[in-house]
Amino acid sequence: MAVLNDLRNGLVIRLNDIIYTIVDCQHVKPGKGSAFARTKIKRITDGAVLDRTFRSNETVETVRVMDHKMQYMYRDGDILWFMDNESFEQHTLPMTLVEDSLKFLKEGETVTVKMDGQVPLAIELPNFVELQIVETDPGLRGDTVSGGSKRATLETGEVVNVPLFVQNETRIKVDTRTGKYVERI
Amino acid sequence: MHMATRGKRYNEAVGLLDQEARYAPPEAIELTKQTANAKFDETIELHLRTGADPRYADQMVRGVAVLPHGVGKPVRVLVFCQGEAETIARDAGADYVGSDELIREIENGFLGFDVSIATPDMMGRVGRLGRILGRRGLMPNPRIGTVVQQDGIPQSISDAKKGRVEFRLDRTGLIHVPIGKASFDDDRLMDNLVTLVDNIIRARPSGVKGQYIRAAYLTATMGPSVPMDVDRLSDLRIE
């Protein structure tokens, strides 16, 4: 059982026999009155995200999850196939569980899949991923001291801002938590 | 989209069937063989529409059946392994054996095999091929018996050559499996069918709601599909 303070992003809870993952969590401790947490809850079964506020006196049932490292293999329509790095078994994950992570997911990349027994619940991208830039303009703007940024499209289709000196076809490291450029590889 | 016109041979084959009828397995086999009148020995396949949704892990159907009379085609076996295991694999009859060189060939487009087996120590590298092999059902998998320790290699190769077939849900919830050739006797095809159906039914996942097998069809490679009576089909079990 978890109390208000235990609620975090990525925690898996069970409400009324339905499993949800917490995708966003804001703890609020007003000077007057009791603390509460304003959260966004994602329902595992269909991927729907709901708003839920938990008060300090509520307890929430947590779900015991095992973390498994798996490699993303490929996508078949709205099913994604992963292979467990230890058991080598293949698991399918529905698009609804994975959609937020798709923009940084590359085939062959290893991610952490949280499972409740045999049922996958959520995936966690590694903190940084290396991706290739497939499209960006040369970004010549003359000499400036402060430098600027420009848009670049990554191999996954996602667009990020990168410094002007980063050219097309370079591999860069991106922080998956913020979605921002970190450095060139 | 304009519906393709079909040739004479096909249309005559369709004429032999009653599309509204649901044939019992023995008749279905006989009929399917009659529709297999193309100029080569056609493969007879079973196709099932299931009530399972592959998006949910607890509804995924995946398993193997070893058909008693084989599939009728020679099975090309590839084994990913290294060191001592390579000799074991070759002696056991593998068609292609190797490690990194083999992986590279596949990355370059080599796909001349029907089954792949691997030892656990190779799987880290074989994982890279997931994109190429996974979609084609050629990825080694412990649940199918294609990821084995060195000493399990001969058995796995032998099963593969003898007629082990994999059945798994495609993304629309269908299962497609070959059960033999048109040149097989009705009895042989029936034996294979019974074994296969028995295994598929045993593999029913816990999460499936409603009817597990919704529809079943037998078909020859070039022929029309022959609808089957699902109840009679489900009754086929190994004694």
Coordinates of C-alpha atoms in Angstrom, one line a residue:
Chain A
M1 CA 0.0 0.0 0.0
A2 CA 1.3 3.4 -0.8
V3 CA 0.5 6.6 1.0
L4 CA 0.5 10.1 -0.7
N5 CA 4.3 10.6 -0.3
D6 CA 5.1 7.4 -2.2
L7 CA 3.3 8.4 -5.4
R8 CA 5.8 9.0 -8.1
N9 CA 6.0 9.1 -11.9
G10 CA 6.2 5.6 -13.2
L11 CA 4.6 3.9 -10.2
V12 CA 2.0 1.2 -11.0
I13 CA -1.1 1.2 -9.0
R14 CA -4.4 -0.6 -8.9
L15 CA -7.7 1.2 -8.4
N16 CA -11.0 -0.8 -8.4
D17 CA -9.2 -3.7 -9.9
I18 CA -7.9 -1.7 -12.8
I19 CA -4.2 -1.2 -13.3
Y20 CA -2.8 2.3 -14.0
T21 CA 0.6 3.8 -14.4
I22 CA 1.3 7.3 -13.0
V23 CA 2.5 9.4 -15.9
D24 CA 2.6 12.7 -14.2
C25 CA 2.6 13.6 -10.6
Q26 CA 2.6 16.9 -8.8
H27 CA 2.7 17.0 -5.0
V28 CA 1.1 20.1 -3.5
K29 CA 1.7 21.0 0.1
P30 CA -0.3 24.2 0.8
G31 CA 0.5 26.2 3.9
K32 CA -3.0 25.8 5.1
G33 CA -4.9 22.5 4.6
S34 CA -3.7 19.0 3.9
A35 CA -1.3 18.0 1.2
F36 CA -2.4 16.4 -2.0
A37 CA -1.1 15.0 -5.3
R38 CA -2.5 16.0 -8.6
T39 CA -1.7 13.1 -11.0
K40 CA -2.3 11.9 -14.5
I41 CA -3.1 8.2 -14.5
K42 CA -2.8 6.0 -17.6
R43 CA -5.1 3.0 -17.8
I44 CA -3.2 0.0 -19.0
T45 CA -6.0 -1.7 -20.9
D46 CA -6.7 1.1 -23.4
G47 CA -4.0 3.7 -22.8
A48 CA -6.5 6.4 -21.7
V49 CA -5.1 9.1 -19.5
L50 CA -7.2 10.4 -16.7
D51 CA -6.7 13.1 -14.0
R52 CA -6.8 12.0 -10.5
T53 CA -6.2 13.9 -7.3
F54 CA -5.1 11.9 -4.2
R55 CA -5.6 13.3 -0.8
S56 CA -3.2 12.8 2.1
N57 CA -5.5 10.4 3.9
E58 CA -5.9 8.1 1.0
T59 CA -3.9 4.9 0.6
V60 CA -3.4 3.4 -2.8
E61 CA -2.7 -0.2 -3.7
T62 CA 0.6 -0.6 -5.5
V63 CA 1.3 -3.4 -8.0
R64 CA 4.5 -5.4 -7.6
V65 CA 6.3 -5.0 -10.9
M66 CA 9.4 -6.7 -12.2
D67 CA 11.7 -4.8 -14.4
H68 CA 12.9 -6.7 -17.5
K69 CA 15.4 -5.4 -19.9
M70 CA 14.2 -6.0 -23.4
Q71 CA 15.3 -5.2 -26.9
Y72 CA 12.8 -3.5 -29.3
M73 CA 12.7 -5.7 -32.4
Y74 CA 10.1 -4.3 -34.7
R75 CA 6.6 -3.0 -35.2
D76 CA 3.7 -4.9 -36.8
G77 CA 0.9 -2.4 -37.2
D78 CA -0.1 -1.4 -33.7
I79 CA 1.9 -4.2 -32.0
L80 CA 5.5 -3.9 -31.0
W81 CA 7.7 -6.9 -30.5
F82 CA 10.3 -7.0 -27.8
M83 CA 12.8 -9.7 -26.9
D84 CA 13.7 -10.3 -23.2
N85 CA 17.5 -10.0 -22.9
E86 CA 17.7 -12.7 -20.4
S87 CA 15.0 -15.2 -21.3
F88 CA 15.1 -14.4 -25.0
E89 CA 11.3 -14.8 -25.0
Q90 CA 9.4 -12.5 -27.3
H91 CA 6.7 -10.3 -25.9
T92 CA 4.2 -8.1 -27.7
L93 CA 3.2 -4.8 -26.4
P94 CA 0.2 -2.8 -27.7
M95 CA 0.8 0.6 -29.1
T96 CA -1.2 2.1 -26.3
L97 CA 1.5 1.3 -23.7
V98 CA 4.3 2.6 -25.8
E99 CA 3.1 5.6 -27.8
D100 CA 4.8 8.3 -25.7
S101 CA 8.1 6.5 -26.0
L102 CA 8.0 5.9 -29.8
K103 CA 9.7 9.1 -30.7
F104 CA 13.0 7.9 -29.2
L105 CA 12.7 4.2 -29.8
K106 CA 15.0 2.8 -32.3
E107 CA 15.0 -0.9 -33.5
G108 CA 17.6 -2.9 -31.5
E109 CA 17.5 -0.5 -28.6
T110 CA 17.2 -2.0 -25.1
V111 CA 14.5 -0.6 -22.8
T112 CA 13.2 -1.6 -19.4
V113 CA 9.7 -3.2 -19.5
K114 CA 7.8 -3.3 -16.3
M115 CA 5.8 -6.5 -16.0
D116 CA 3.3 -7.9 -13.6
G117 CA 4.1 -11.6 -14.1
Q118 CA 3.6 -12.1 -17.8
V119 CA 1.7 -9.0 -18.5
P120 CA 3.6 -6.0 -19.7
L121 CA 2.5 -2.7 -18.0
A122 CA 4.8 0.0 -19.1
I123 CA 8.1 0.7 -20.7
E124 CA 10.9 3.0 -19.6
L125 CA 13.4 4.4 -22.1
P126 CA 17.0 4.6 -21.1
N127 CA 17.9 8.1 -20.0
F128 CA 19.9 8.9 -23.1
V129 CA 19.7 7.5 -26.6
E130 CA 21.9 7.9 -29.6
L131 CA 20.1 8.8 -32.7
Q132 CA 21.0 9.8 -36.2
I133 CA 19.9 13.1 -37.7
V134 CA 18.3 12.5 -41.0
E135 CA 17.3 16.0 -42.0
T136 CA 18.4 19.5 -41.1
D137 CA 19.5 22.5 -43.0
P138 CA 23.2 23.6 -43.0
G139 CA 22.5 26.4 -40.6
L140 CA 25.0 28.9 -41.9
R141 CA 24.3 32.2 -40.4
G142 CA 27.6 34.0 -40.2
D143 CA 29.7 34.4 -37.1
T144 CA 27.8 35.0 -34.0
V145 CA 29.0 34.7 -30.5
S146 CA 25.9 33.4 -28.8
G147 CA 25.0 30.8 -31.5
G148 CA 21.5 29.7 -32.0
S149 CA 19.6 26.5 -32.6
K150 CA 17.8 25.0 -35.5
R151 CA 15.4 22.1 -36.0
A152 CA 16.6 18.7 -36.9
T153 CA 14.7 15.5 -37.7
L154 CA 15.9 12.3 -36.1
E155 CA 15.8 8.8 -37.6
T156 CA 12.7 8.1 -35.5
G157 CA 10.8 11.0 -37.1
E158 CA 11.0 13.2 -34.0
V159 CA 12.1 16.8 -34.4
V160 CA 14.5 18.3 -31.9
N161 CA 16.4 21.6 -31.6
V162 CA 20.1 21.3 -32.1
P163 CA 22.9 23.9 -32.2
L164 CA 23.8 25.3 -35.5
F165 CA 27.1 23.5 -35.9
V166 CA 25.5 20.1 -35.8
Q167 CA 25.2 18.9 -39.4
N168 CA 23.0 16.4 -41.2
E169 CA 23.9 12.8 -40.8
T170 CA 25.5 13.2 -37.4
R171 CA 24.7 10.9 -34.5
I172 CA 23.6 12.8 -31.4
K173 CA 22.8 12.0 -27.9
V174 CA 19.3 13.0 -26.7
D175 CA 18.0 13.1 -23.2
T176 CA 14.7 11.1 -23.3
R177 CA 13.4 12.7 -20.2
T178 CA 13.5 16.2 -21.6
G179 CA 13.6 15.5 -25.2
K180 CA 16.5 17.8 -25.7
Y181 CA 19.9 17.6 -27.5
V182 CA 22.8 16.8 -25.2
E183 CA 25.9 16.4 -27.4
R184 CA 27.3 15.1 -30.6
I185 CA 28.7 11.6 -30.7
Chain B
M1 CA -10.2 -1.1 -56.2
H2 CA -11.0 -3.4 -59.1
M3 CA -11.4 -7.0 -58.0
A4 CA -8.8 -9.3 -59.7
T5 CA -10.3 -11.5 -62.3
R6 CA -9.5 -15.1 -61.8
G7 CA -8.4 -17.7 -64.3
K8 CA -10.2 -20.7 -65.6
R9 CA -8.5 -23.2 -63.4
Y10 CA -9.3 -21.3 -60.3
N11 CA -12.9 -20.6 -61.2
E12 CA -13.5 -24.3 -61.9
A13 CA -12.0 -25.1 -58.5
V14 CA -14.4 -22.7 -56.9
G15 CA -17.2 -24.4 -58.6
L16 CA -16.5 -27.6 -56.7
L17 CA -17.3 -25.9 -53.4
D18 CA -20.4 -24.7 -51.7
Q19 CA -19.3 -21.4 -50.0
E20 CA -22.2 -21.5 -47.6
A21 CA -21.4 -25.0 -46.3
R22 CA -19.2 -25.8 -43.5
Y23 CA -17.4 -29.0 -44.3
A24 CA -16.3 -31.6 -41.7
P25 CA -12.6 -32.2 -41.7
P26 CA -12.4 -35.4 -43.8
E27 CA -14.5 -33.8 -46.6
A28 CA -12.6 -30.6 -46.3
I29 CA -9.4 -32.4 -46.9
E30 CA -10.7 -34.3 -49.8
L31 CA -12.2 -31.2 -51.4
T32 CA -9.1 -29.2 -50.9
K33 CA -7.0 -31.8 -52.6
Q34 CA -9.4 -31.6 -55.5
T35 CA -8.9 -27.9 -55.8
A36 CA -5.1 -28.4 -55.8
N37 CA -4.9 -28.8 -59.6
A38 CA -2.0 -26.4 -60.4
K39 CA 1.1 -27.7 -62.1
F40 CA 3.1 -28.3 -58.9
D41 CA 2.6 -30.1 -55.7
E42 CA 0.7 -27.5 -53.7
T43 CA 0.9 -27.1 -50.0
I44 CA -2.2 -27.5 -48.0
E45 CA -2.7 -24.9 -45.3
L46 CA -4.9 -24.4 -42.3
H47 CA -6.1 -20.9 -41.5
L48 CA -8.0 -20.1 -38.3
R49 CA -9.7 -16.9 -37.2
T50 CA -9.5 -16.7 -33.5
G51 CA -11.1 -14.7 -30.7
A52 CA -7.8 -13.7 -29.4
D53 CA -6.3 -10.2 -29.6
P54 CA -2.6 -10.3 -30.1
R55 CA -2.1 -6.9 -28.6
Y56 CA -2.7 -8.3 -25.2
A57 CA 0.0 -10.5 -23.8
D58 CA -2.4 -12.8 -22.1
Q59 CA -4.2 -13.5 -25.3
M60 CA -1.2 -14.3 -27.5
V61 CA -1.2 -17.8 -29.0
R62 CA 2.2 -19.1 -29.9
G63 CA 3.5 -22.6 -29.9
V64 CA 4.7 -25.6 -31.8
A65 CA 3.4 -28.9 -33.1
V66 CA 5.4 -31.7 -34.6
L67 CA 3.5 -33.0 -37.5
P68 CA 3.8 -36.8 -37.6
H69 CA 4.2 -36.8 -41.4
G70 CA 6.1 -33.6 -41.9
V71 CA 5.3 -30.7 -44.1
G72 CA 6.4 -32.3 -47.4
K73 CA 9.2 -30.0 -48.1
P74 CA 12.8 -30.3 -47.0
V75 CA 13.4 -28.0 -44.1
R76 CA 16.6 -25.9 -44.2
V77 CA 18.0 -25.4 -40.7
L78 CA 20.3 -22.6 -39.7
V79 CA 22.1 -22.7 -36.3
F80 CA 23.8 -19.7 -34.6
C81 CA 26.4 -21.1 -32.3
Q82 CA 30.1 -21.0 -31.7
G83 CA 33.0 -23.2 -30.8
E84 CA 32.3 -26.8 -30.1
A85 CA 28.6 -26.3 -30.8
E86 CA 29.4 -25.7 -34.4
T87 CA 30.6 -29.2 -34.9
I88 CA 27.7 -30.6 -33.0
A89 CA 25.3 -28.7 -35.2
R90 CA 26.9 -29.8 -38.4
D91 CA 27.0 -33.4 -37.4
A92 CA 23.4 -33.2 -36.5
G93 CA 22.5 -32.2 -40.0
A94 CA 22.2 -28.4 -39.8
D95 CA 22.3 -26.7 -43.2
Y96 CA 24.0 -23.5 -42.2
V97 CA 26.1 -23.1 -39.1
G98 CA 28.1 -20.1 -37.8
S99 CA 28.1 -17.0 -35.7
D100 CA 29.2 -13.5 -36.6
E101 CA 29.8 -14.3 -40.3
L102 CA 26.3 -15.8 -40.5
I103 CA 24.8 -12.8 -38.8
R104 CA 26.4 -10.5 -41.3
E105 CA 25.2 -12.5 -44.2
I106 CA 21.7 -12.3 -43.0
E107 CA 22.1 -8.6 -42.5
N108 CA 23.1 -8.5 -46.1
G109 CA 20.0 -10.3 -47.2
F110 CA 20.6 -14.0 -46.9
L111 CA 17.3 -15.7 -46.1
G112 CA 17.7 -19.1 -47.6
F113 CA 16.5 -21.1 -44.6
D114 CA 13.2 -22.1 -43.0
V115 CA 14.1 -22.5 -39.3
S116 CA 16.8 -20.9 -37.1
I117 CA 18.1 -22.2 -33.9
A118 CA 20.6 -20.5 -31.5
T119 CA 22.5 -21.1 -28.3
P120 CA 21.8 -18.6 -25.5
D121 CA 25.3 -17.1 -25.7
M122 CA 24.6 -16.1 -29.2
M123 CA 21.3 -14.4 -28.6
G124 CA 22.8 -11.1 -27.6
R125 CA 24.1 -10.7 -31.1
V126 CA 21.2 -12.4 -32.8
G127 CA 19.0 -9.8 -31.2
R128 CA 20.2 -7.4 -33.8
L129 CA 18.5 -9.4 -36.5
G130 CA 15.2 -9.1 -34.8
R131 CA 14.0 -6.7 -37.3
I132 CA 14.7 -9.0 -40.2
L133 CA 13.9 -12.4 -38.7
G134 CA 11.1 -11.5 -36.3
R135 CA 8.6 -10.5 -38.8
R136 CA 9.2 -13.6 -40.8
G137 CA 8.8 -15.9 -37.8
L138 CA 12.5 -16.9 -38.1
M139 CA 13.7 -15.6 -34.8
P140 CA 15.0 -18.2 -32.3
N141 CA 12.7 -18.5 -29.3
P142 CA 12.9 -20.6 -26.2
R143 CA 9.1 -21.3 -26.2
I144 CA 9.4 -22.9 -29.6
G145 CA 12.5 -24.9 -28.7
T146 CA 14.8 -22.9 -31.0
V147 CA 17.0 -21.5 -28.2
V148 CA 18.8 -24.4 -26.7
Q149 CA 22.0 -25.2 -24.9
Q150 CA 24.6 -27.0 -26.9
D151 CA 23.4 -30.5 -26.0
G152 CA 19.9 -29.7 -27.1
I153 CA 21.0 -28.8 -30.6
P154 CA 20.7 -32.2 -32.2
Q155 CA 17.1 -32.7 -30.8
S156 CA 16.0 -29.3 -32.0
I157 CA 17.5 -29.8 -35.5
S158 CA 15.8 -33.2 -35.7
D159 CA 12.4 -31.8 -34.7
A160 CA 12.7 -29.1 -37.2
K161 CA 13.6 -31.5 -40.0
K162 CA 10.8 -33.9 -39.0
G163 CA 8.0 -31.4 -39.3
R164 CA 7.9 -29.1 -36.3
V165 CA 5.7 -26.2 -37.2
E166 CA 5.2 -23.0 -35.4
F167 CA 1.8 -21.5 -35.0
R168 CA 1.4 -17.9 -33.9
L169 CA -1.2 -15.1 -34.1
D170 CA -0.6 -12.5 -36.7
R171 CA -1.5 -9.0 -35.9
T172 CA -5.1 -9.5 -36.9
G173 CA -5.7 -12.5 -34.7
L174 CA -5.3 -15.2 -37.4
I175 CA -3.3 -18.3 -37.4
H176 CA -1.8 -19.8 -40.6
V177 CA 0.0 -23.2 -40.7
P178 CA 0.9 -25.6 -43.5
I179 CA -0.2 -29.2 -42.9
G180 CA 1.3 -31.1 -45.8
K181 CA 1.2 -31.4 -49.5
A182 CA -1.5 -32.1 -52.0
S183 CA 0.3 -35.4 -52.9
F184 CA -0.2 -36.7 -49.3
D185 CA -2.8 -39.3 -48.6
D186 CA -6.0 -38.2 -46.9
D187 CA -4.9 -40.1 -43.9
R188 CA -1.6 -38.5 -43.6
L189 CA -3.1 -35.0 -43.9
M190 CA -5.7 -35.9 -41.3
D191 CA -3.1 -37.1 -38.9
N192 CA -1.2 -33.9 -39.3
L193 CA -4.4 -31.9 -38.9
V194 CA -5.4 -33.6 -35.8
T195 CA -2.0 -33.2 -34.2
L196 CA -1.9 -29.5 -35.1
V197 CA -5.4 -28.7 -33.9
D198 CA -4.8 -30.6 -30.7
N199 CA -1.8 -28.5 -30.0
I200 CA -3.5 -25.2 -30.9
I201 CA -6.4 -25.9 -28.6
R202 CA -4.0 -26.9 -25.8
A203 CA -2.3 -23.5 -26.3
R204 CA -5.4 -21.5 -25.6
P205 CA -4.4 -18.5 -23.6
S206 CA -6.0 -17.6 -20.4
G207 CA -7.2 -14.1 -21.5
V208 CA -9.3 -15.1 -24.5
K209 CA -12.9 -14.1 -24.3
G210 CA -15.7 -15.8 -26.2
Q211 CA -15.1 -18.5 -28.7
Y212 CA -11.4 -19.4 -29.2
I213 CA -11.7 -20.6 -32.8
R214 CA -14.2 -18.5 -34.7
A215 CA -13.7 -19.8 -38.2
A216 CA -11.5 -22.3 -39.9
Y217 CA -10.5 -22.8 -43.5
L218 CA -8.3 -25.3 -45.4
T219 CA -6.8 -24.2 -48.6
A220 CA -4.2 -25.2 -51.2
T221 CA -1.5 -22.8 -52.2
M222 CA -3.2 -21.8 -55.5
G223 CA -6.7 -22.8 -54.6
P224 CA -9.8 -21.2 -53.0
S225 CA -10.4 -21.6 -49.3
V226 CA -12.6 -24.4 -48.1
P227 CA -14.7 -23.4 -45.1
M228 CA -14.7 -25.9 -42.2
D229 CA -17.1 -26.8 -39.5
V230 CA -15.5 -25.4 -36.4
D231 CA -17.2 -27.6 -33.9
R232 CA -16.2 -30.8 -35.8
L233 CA -12.7 -29.4 -36.1
S234 CA -12.4 -28.7 -32.4
D235 CA -13.4 -32.2 -31.6
L236 CA -10.4 -33.6 -33.3
R237 CA -8.1 -34.5 -30.5
I238 CA -5.3 -36.9 -30.1
E239 CA -6.5 -40.0 -28.4

